[in-house]
Coordinates of C-alpha atoms in Angstrom, one line a residue:
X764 CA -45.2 -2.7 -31.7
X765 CA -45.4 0.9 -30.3
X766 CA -44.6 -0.1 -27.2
X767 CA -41.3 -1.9 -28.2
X768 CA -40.3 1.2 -30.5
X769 CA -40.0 3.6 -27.5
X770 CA -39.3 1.3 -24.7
X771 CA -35.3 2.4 -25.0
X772 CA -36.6 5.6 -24.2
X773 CA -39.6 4.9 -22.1
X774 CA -37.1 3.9 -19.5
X775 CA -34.9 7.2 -19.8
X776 CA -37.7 10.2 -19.2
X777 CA -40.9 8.2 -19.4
X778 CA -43.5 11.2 -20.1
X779 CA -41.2 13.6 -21.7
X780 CA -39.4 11.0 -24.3
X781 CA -42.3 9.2 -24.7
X782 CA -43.2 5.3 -24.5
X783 CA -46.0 5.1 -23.0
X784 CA -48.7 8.2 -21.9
X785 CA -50.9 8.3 -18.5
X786 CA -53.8 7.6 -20.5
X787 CA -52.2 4.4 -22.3
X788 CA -51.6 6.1 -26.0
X789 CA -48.5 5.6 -27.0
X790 CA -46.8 9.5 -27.0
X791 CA -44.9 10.8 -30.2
X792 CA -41.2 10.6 -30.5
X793 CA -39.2 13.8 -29.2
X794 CA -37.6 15.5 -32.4
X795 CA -33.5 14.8 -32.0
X796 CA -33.3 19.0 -31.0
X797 CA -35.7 18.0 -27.6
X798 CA -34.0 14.9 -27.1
X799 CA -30.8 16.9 -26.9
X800 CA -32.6 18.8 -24.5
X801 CA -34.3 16.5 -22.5
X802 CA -30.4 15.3 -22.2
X803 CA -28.5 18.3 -21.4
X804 CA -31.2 18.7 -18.5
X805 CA -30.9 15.1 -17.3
X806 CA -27.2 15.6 -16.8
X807 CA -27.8 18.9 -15.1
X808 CA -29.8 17.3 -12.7
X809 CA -27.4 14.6 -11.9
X810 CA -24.2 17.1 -11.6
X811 CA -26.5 18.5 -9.0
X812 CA -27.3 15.2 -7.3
X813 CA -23.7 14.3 -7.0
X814 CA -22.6 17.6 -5.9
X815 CA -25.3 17.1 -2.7
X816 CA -24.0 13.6 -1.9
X817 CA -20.4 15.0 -1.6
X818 CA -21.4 17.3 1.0
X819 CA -23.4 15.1 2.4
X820 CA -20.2 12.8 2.9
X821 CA -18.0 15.8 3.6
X822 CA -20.5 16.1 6.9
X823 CA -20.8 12.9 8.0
X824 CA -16.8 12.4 7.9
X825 CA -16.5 15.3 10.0
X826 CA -19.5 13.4 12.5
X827 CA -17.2 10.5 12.5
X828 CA -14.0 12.2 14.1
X829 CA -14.2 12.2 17.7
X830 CA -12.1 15.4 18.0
X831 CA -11.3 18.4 15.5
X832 CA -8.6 17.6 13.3
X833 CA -7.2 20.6 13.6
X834 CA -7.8 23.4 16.7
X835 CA -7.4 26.8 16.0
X836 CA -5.4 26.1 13.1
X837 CA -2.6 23.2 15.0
X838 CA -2.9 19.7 14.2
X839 CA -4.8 18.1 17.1
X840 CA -2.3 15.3 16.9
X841 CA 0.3 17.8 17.8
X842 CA -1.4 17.9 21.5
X843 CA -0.1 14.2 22.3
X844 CA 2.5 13.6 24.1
X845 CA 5.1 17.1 25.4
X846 CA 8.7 17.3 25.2
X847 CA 9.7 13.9 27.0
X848 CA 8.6 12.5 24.6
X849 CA 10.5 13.5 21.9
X850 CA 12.9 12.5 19.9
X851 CA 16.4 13.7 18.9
X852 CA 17.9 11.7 16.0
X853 CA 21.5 12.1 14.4
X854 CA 21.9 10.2 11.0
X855 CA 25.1 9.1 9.9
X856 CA 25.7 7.5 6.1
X857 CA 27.0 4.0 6.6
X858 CA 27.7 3.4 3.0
X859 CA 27.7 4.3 -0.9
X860 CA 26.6 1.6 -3.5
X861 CA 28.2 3.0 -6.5
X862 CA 27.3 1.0 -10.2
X863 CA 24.8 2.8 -11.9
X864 CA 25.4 5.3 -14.7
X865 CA 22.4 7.0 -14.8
X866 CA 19.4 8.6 -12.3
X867 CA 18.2 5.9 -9.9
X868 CA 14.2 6.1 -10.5
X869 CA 13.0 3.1 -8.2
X870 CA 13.9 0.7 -5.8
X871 CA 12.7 -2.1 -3.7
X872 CA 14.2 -3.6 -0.5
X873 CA 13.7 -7.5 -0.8
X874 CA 11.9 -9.1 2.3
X875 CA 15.5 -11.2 3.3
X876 CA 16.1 -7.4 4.6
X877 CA 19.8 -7.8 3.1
X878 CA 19.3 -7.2 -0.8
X879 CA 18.1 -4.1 -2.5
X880 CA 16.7 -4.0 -6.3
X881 CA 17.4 -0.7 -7.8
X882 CA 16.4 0.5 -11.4
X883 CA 18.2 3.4 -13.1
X884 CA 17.6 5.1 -17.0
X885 CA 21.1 3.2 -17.8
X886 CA 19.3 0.2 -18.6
X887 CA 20.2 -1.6 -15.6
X888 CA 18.3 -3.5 -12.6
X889 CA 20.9 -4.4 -10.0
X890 CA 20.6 -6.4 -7.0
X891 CA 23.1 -5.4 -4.1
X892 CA 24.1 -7.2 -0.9
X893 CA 23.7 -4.1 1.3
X894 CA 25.3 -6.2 4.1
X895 CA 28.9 -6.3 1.8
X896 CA 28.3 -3.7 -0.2
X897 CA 28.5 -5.9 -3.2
X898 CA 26.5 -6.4 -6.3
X899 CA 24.5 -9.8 -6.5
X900 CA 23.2 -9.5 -10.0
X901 CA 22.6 -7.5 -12.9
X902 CA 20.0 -7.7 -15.2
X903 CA 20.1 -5.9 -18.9
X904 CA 16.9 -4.5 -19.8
X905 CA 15.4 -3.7 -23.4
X906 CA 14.8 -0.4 -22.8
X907 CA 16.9 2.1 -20.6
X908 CA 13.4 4.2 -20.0
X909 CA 13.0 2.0 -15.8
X910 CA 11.1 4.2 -13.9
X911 CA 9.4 1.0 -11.6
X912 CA 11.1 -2.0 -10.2
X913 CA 9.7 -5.0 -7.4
X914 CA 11.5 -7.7 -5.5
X915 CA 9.1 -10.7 -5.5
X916 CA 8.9 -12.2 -2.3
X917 CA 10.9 -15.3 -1.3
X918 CA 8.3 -18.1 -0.7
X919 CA 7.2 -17.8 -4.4
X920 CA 9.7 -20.4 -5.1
X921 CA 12.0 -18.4 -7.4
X922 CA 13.7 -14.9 -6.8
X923 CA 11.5 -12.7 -9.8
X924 CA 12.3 -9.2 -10.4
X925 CA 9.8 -6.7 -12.1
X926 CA 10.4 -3.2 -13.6
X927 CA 8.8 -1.4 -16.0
X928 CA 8.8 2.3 -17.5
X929 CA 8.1 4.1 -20.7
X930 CA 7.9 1.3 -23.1
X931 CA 4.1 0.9 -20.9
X932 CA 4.8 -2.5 -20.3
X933 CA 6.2 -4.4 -16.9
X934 CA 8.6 -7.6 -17.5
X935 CA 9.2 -10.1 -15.2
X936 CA 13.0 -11.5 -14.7
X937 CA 14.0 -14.5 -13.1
X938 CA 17.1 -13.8 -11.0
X939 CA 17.3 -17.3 -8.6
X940 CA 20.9 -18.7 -10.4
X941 CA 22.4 -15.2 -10.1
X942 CA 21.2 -14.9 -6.4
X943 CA 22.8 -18.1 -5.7
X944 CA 26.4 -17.0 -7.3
X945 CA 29.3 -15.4 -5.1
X946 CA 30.2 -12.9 -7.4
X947 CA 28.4 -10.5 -9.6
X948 CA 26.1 -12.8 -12.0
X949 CA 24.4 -11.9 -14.9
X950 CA 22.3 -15.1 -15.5
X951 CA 18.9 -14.3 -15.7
X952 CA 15.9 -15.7 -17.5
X953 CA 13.2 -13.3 -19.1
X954 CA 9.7 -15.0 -17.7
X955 CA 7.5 -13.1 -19.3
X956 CA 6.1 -9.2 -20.7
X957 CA 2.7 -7.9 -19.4
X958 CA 1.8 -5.8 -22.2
X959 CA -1.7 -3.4 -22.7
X960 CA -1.1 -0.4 -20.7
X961 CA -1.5 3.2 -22.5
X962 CA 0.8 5.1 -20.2
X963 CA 4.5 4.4 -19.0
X964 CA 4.7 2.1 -15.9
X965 CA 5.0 4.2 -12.8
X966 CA 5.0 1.3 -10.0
X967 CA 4.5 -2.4 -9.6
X968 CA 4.6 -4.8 -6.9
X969 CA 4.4 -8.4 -6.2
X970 CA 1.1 -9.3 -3.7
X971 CA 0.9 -12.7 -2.2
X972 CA 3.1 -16.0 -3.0
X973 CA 1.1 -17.2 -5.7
X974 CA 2.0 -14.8 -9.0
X975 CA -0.3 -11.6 -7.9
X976 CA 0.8 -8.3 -9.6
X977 CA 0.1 -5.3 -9.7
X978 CA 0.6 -2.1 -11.9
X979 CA 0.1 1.3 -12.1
X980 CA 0.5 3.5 -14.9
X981 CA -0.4 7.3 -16.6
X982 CA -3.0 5.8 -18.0
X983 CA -5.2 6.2 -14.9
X984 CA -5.9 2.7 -13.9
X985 CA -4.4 0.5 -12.1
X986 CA -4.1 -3.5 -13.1
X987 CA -4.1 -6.7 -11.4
X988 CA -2.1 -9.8 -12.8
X989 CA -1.9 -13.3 -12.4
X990 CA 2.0 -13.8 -14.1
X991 CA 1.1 -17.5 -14.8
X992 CA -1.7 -16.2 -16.9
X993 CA 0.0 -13.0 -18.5
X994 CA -2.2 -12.5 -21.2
X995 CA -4.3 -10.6 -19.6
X996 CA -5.2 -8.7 -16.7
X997 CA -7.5 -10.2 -13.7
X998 CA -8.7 -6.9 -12.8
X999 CA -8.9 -3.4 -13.4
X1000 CA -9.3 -0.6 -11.4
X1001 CA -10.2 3.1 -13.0
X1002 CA -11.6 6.4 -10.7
X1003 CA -8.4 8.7 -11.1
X1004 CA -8.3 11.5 -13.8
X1005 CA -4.6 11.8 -14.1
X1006 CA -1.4 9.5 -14.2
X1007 CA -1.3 6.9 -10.9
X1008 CA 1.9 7.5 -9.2
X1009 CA 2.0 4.7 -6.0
X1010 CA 0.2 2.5 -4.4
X1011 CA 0.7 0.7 -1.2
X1012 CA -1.0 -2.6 0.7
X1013 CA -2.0 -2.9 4.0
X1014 CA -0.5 -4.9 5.8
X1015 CA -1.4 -8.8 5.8
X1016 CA -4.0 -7.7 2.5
X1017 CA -3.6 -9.0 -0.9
X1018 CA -7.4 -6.8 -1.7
X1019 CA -7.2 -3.5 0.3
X1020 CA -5.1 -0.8 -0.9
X1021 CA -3.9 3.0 -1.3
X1022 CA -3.3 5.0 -4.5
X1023 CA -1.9 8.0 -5.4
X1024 CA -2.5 10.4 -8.7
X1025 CA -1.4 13.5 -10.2
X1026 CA -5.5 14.6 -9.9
X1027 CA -4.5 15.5 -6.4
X1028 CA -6.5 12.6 -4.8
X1029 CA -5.7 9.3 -3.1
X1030 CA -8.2 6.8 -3.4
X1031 CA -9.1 3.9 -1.0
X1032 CA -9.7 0.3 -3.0
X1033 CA -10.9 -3.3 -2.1
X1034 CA -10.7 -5.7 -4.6
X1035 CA -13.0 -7.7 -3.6
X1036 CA -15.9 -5.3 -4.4
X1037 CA -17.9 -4.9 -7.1
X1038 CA -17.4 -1.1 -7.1
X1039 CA -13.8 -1.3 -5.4
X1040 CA -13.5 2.2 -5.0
X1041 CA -13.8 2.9 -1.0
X1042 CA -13.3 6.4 -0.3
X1043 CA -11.7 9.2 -2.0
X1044 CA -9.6 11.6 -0.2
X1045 CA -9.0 15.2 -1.3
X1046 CA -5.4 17.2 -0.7
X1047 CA -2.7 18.7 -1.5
X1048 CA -3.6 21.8 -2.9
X1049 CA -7.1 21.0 -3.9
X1050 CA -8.6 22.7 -1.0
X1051 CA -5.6 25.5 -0.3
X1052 CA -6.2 28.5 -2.6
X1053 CA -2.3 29.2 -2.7
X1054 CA -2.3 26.4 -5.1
X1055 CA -3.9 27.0 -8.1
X1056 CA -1.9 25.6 -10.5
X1057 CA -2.4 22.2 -11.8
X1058 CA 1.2 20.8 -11.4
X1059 CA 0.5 21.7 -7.5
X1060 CA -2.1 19.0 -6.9
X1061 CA 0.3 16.1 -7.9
X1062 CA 0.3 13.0 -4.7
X1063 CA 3.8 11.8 -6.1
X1064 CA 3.3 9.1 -3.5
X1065 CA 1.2 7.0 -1.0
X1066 CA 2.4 4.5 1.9
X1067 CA 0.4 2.5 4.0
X1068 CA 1.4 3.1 8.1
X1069 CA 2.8 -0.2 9.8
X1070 CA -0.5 -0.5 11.6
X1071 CA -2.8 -0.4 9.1
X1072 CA -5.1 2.2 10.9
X1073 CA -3.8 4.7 8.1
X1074 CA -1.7 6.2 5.7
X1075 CA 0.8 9.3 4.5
X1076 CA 0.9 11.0 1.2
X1077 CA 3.4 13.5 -0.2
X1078 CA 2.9 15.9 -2.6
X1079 CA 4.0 19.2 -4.9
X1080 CA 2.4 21.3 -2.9
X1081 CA 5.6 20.6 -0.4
X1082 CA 3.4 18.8 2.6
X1083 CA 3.1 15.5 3.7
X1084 CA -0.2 14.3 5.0
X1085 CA -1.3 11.6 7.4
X1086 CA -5.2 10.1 7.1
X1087 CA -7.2 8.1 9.0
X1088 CA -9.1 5.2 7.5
X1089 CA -11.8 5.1 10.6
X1090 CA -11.8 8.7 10.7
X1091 CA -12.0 8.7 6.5
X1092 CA -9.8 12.2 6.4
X1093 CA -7.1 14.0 7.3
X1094 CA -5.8 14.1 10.4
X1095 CA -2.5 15.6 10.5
X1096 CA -0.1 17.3 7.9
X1097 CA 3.7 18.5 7.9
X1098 CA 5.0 21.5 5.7
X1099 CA 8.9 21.1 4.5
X1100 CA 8.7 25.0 5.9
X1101 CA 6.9 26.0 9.1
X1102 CA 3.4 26.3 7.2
X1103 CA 1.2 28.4 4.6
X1104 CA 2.5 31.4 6.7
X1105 CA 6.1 30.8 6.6
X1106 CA 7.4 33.7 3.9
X1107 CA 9.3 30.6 2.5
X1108 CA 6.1 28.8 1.3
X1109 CA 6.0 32.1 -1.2
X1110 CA 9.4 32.4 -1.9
X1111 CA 10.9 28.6 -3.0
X1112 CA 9.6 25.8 -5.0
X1113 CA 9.0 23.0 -2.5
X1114 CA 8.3 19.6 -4.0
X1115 CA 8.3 16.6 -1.6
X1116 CA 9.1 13.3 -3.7
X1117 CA 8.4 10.5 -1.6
X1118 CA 7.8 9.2 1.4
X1119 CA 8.1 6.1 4.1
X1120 CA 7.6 4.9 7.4
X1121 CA 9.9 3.5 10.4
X1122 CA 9.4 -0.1 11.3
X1123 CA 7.2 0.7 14.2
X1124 CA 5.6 3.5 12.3
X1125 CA 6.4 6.2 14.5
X1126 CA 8.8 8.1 12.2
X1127 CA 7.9 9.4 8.8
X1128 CA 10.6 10.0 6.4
X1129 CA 10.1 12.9 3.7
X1130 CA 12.2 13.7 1.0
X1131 CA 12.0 16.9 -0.8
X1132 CA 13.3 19.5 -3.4
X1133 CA 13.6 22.9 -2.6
X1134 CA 14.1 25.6 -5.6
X1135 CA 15.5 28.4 -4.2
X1136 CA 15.2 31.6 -6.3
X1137 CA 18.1 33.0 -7.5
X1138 CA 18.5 36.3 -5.8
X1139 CA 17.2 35.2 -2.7
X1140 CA 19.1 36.1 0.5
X1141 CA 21.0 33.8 1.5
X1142 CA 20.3 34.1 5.3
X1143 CA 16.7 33.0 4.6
X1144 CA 17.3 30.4 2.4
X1145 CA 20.0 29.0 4.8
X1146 CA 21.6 27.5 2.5
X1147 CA 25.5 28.4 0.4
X1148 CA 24.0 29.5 -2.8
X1149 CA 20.7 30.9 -4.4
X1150 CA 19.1 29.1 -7.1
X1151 CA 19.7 25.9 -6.7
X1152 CA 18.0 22.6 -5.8
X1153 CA 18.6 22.0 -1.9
X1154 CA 17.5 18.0 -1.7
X1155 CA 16.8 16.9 1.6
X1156 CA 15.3 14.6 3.7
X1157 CA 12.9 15.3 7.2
X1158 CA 12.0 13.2 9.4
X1159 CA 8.4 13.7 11.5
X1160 CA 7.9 12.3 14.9
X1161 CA 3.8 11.8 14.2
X1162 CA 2.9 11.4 18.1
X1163 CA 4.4 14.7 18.4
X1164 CA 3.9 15.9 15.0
X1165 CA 7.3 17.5 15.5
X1166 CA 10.2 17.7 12.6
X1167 CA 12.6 15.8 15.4
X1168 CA 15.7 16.8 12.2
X1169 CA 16.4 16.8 8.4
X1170 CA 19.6 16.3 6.8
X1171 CA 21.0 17.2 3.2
X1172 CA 21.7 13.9 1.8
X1173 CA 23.1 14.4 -1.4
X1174 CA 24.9 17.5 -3.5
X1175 CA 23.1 20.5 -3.8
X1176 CA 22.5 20.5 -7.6
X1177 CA 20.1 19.5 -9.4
X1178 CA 21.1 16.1 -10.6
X1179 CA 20.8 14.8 -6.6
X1180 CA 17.2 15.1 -6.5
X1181 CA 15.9 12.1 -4.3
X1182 CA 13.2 9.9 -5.9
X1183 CA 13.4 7.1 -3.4
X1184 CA 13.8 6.3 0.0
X1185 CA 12.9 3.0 2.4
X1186 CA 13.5 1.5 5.7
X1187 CA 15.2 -2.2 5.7
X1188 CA 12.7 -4.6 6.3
X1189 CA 14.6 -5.1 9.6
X1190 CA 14.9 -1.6 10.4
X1191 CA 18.7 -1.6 9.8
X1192 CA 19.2 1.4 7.5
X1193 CA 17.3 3.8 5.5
X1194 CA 18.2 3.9 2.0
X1195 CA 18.0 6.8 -0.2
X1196 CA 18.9 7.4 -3.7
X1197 CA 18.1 9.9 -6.9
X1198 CA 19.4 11.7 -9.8
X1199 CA 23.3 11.3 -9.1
X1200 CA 22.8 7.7 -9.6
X1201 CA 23.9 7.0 -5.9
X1202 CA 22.4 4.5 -3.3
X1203 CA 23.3 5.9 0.0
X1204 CA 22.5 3.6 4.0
X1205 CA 21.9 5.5 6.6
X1206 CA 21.9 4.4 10.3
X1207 CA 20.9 6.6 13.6
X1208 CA 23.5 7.1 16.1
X1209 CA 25.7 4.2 15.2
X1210 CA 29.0 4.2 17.2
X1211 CA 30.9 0.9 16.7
X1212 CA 31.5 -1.1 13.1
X1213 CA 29.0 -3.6 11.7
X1214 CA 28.5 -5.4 8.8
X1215 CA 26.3 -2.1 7.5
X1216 CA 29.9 0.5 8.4
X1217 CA 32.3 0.7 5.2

């Protein structure tokens, strides 16, 4: 019938594509040159539409905040607490856990708070007793191209190990007989490959006890797995326009989580939704004319704060940011130099790498890379030599939103660039380790020998 011919159509425009007319005649189809038309104006109006409703939510987060986030340009954060409260920290490096032959890209403190699982490109995990010093277990990967590796927790049963990296896929070891030996073991039983992402695996992690996992990878999404089902994924979650980099949980939550993307966004999920994208939240250069280039806006990573109120992201724009999930935006943010005004934040290439809370979330713990230019004077740069890479690592009192001290952690070249760093489950030590292929533990103020002092 007419009717049926133009209802696909009818539905779209209704008088302008045709279907059906006011008067009940049935209306002549649009020639493919008006239909293109009709189309191009369609979308026009719906850019429109969307561009309204995010200023309409740009508003009302700003209703929501019961105080500026910021007052005449300072961080109302900053205004808590004066300088009784703060703190004055002293690090000192406890030990070195020397074993791999190539850059450290990951790793992942198990939740015994004792061993450490660290993935290098030398085609190594290893699994080190940080309480020795000693390696527990090596596994031999397919592939020396690890960028990603997860501890799976202990009441699954069995000790499993993931990693993952430019082969796209994420395998699953099982490591329990080596765990068990005395000495350095390399018994361990391939479970199974999760195969099907387009981009290399850029983080994974093991959620719940009863073979959750997820992964994230450059080609956007991020998927959810059931490892006694590996052939395919539960769930998929898609919203960022560039390569995930992180995400984290909040705490006691195997459905609500943080993500982080080189689009320069970090995006709010709950899996539980049929649209699981919660909020999206805008940074790191995206709204800072100084950064206009597109390798600025990278959020390199994400971590959820112990409380679960909020969360921090770092990024190449050389800040570290802290957001609120009531106040849905930011609320605070740290430059590596003293802000957009500091003739530093012109003159050197500040990258921050990644990022992670103390146990009771106070402090926040920011690596970064600073490229100083060659030619620069040395008094400013305040540090031995002009164009190199300066890695260090600052630590943020966020009551204060005071840098309470930074330390360089590892050789100024550029082979000691950090790429990951983590607080002990237990709050023991804070691990760092990068390019040089070095695991480094670091304690505050210790005096006497422990079981964590070489």
């Amino acid at each position: 019938s007419e009717v049926a011919k133009f209802s696909s159509v009818w539905f779209w425009r209704g008088s302008v594509w045709g279907g059906v007319m006011d008067g009940g005649e049935a209306a002549a189809p649009l020639s493919r040159r008006e239909m293109r038309e009709a189309e191009r104006r369609l979308r026009e109006e719906l850019e429109d539409e969307k561009a309204n409703l995010e200023e309409v939510i740009e508003q009302r987060r700003a209703a929501a905040v019961d105080t500026d986030a910021f007052v005449n340009g300072v961080p109302a954060i900053s205004m808590i607490g004066d300088s009784d409260t703060s703190l004055q920290l002293t690090f000192e490096k406890l030990r070195k856990l020397k074993g791999h032959d190539g850059k450290v890209y990951d790793f992942h403190w198990s939740d015994d708070g004792v061993h450490l699982l660290t993935a290098a490109q030398d085609g190594h995990l290893i699994v080190w007793n940080c309480a020795l010093g000693t390696k527990s277990v090596l596994v031999e990967l397919d592939t020396p191209w690890v960028m990603a590796c997860a501890f799976g927790p202990q009441n699954m049963g069995r000790r499993l190990v993931a990693s993952g990296g430019l082969d796209n896929d994420c395998t699953i070891h099982d490591v329990t007989a080596a765990m068990d030996s005395d000495s350095i073991d390399t018994r361990v039983e391939k479970v199974t490959v999760l195969e099907g992402h387009k981009g290399n695996l850029s983080h994974c992690r093991f959620v719940g006890s009863h073979g959750g996992l997820f992964t994230a990878s450059g080609d956007g999404e991020i998927w959810q797995w059931d490892i006694n089902r590996p052939g395919e994924p539960v769930a998929k979650f898609t919203g960022h326009g560039g390569d995930v980099t992180s995400f984290d949980f909040f705490p006691g939550s195997e459905n609500e989580f943080v993500s982080s993307s080189i689009d320069g966004m970090v995006k709010l999920w709950d899996a539980r939704l049929p649209r699981p994208c919660v909020s999206t939240f805008k940074g790191h250069g995206l709204n800072d004319p100084a950064f206009q280039h597109s390798d600025e806006l990278d959020v390199n990573k994400v971590v959820v704060h112990p409380g679960g109120d909020g969360f921090a992201s770092c990024g190449a724009d050389g800040t570290a940011r802290m957001w609120s999930r009531c106040a849905d935006q930011q609320i605070d943010q740290f430059w590596r130099t003293e802000g957009p005004d500091d003739p530093r934040s012109a003159s050197y290439d500040d990258d921050c790498q990644t990022l992670a809370f103390s146990q009771s979330g106070r402090l926040l713990f920011v690596s970064s890379t600073r490229r100083v230019p060659e030619g620069q004077p040395e008094d400013l740069a305040n540090v031995p030599a002009a164009d190199a890479d300066v890695n260090t690592v600052a630590i943020y009192d966020i009551l204060t939103a005071d840098r309470t001290t930074d330390f360089n952690i590892q050789k100024k070249t550029s082979r000691a660039r950090i790429t990951s760093l983590g607080v002990s489950p237990g709050g023991e030590c804070l691990a760092t380790a990068g390019f040089d292929g070095i695991v480094r533990l670091w304690g505050v103020n210790h005096k006497r020998s422990g079981p964590w002092r070489d």
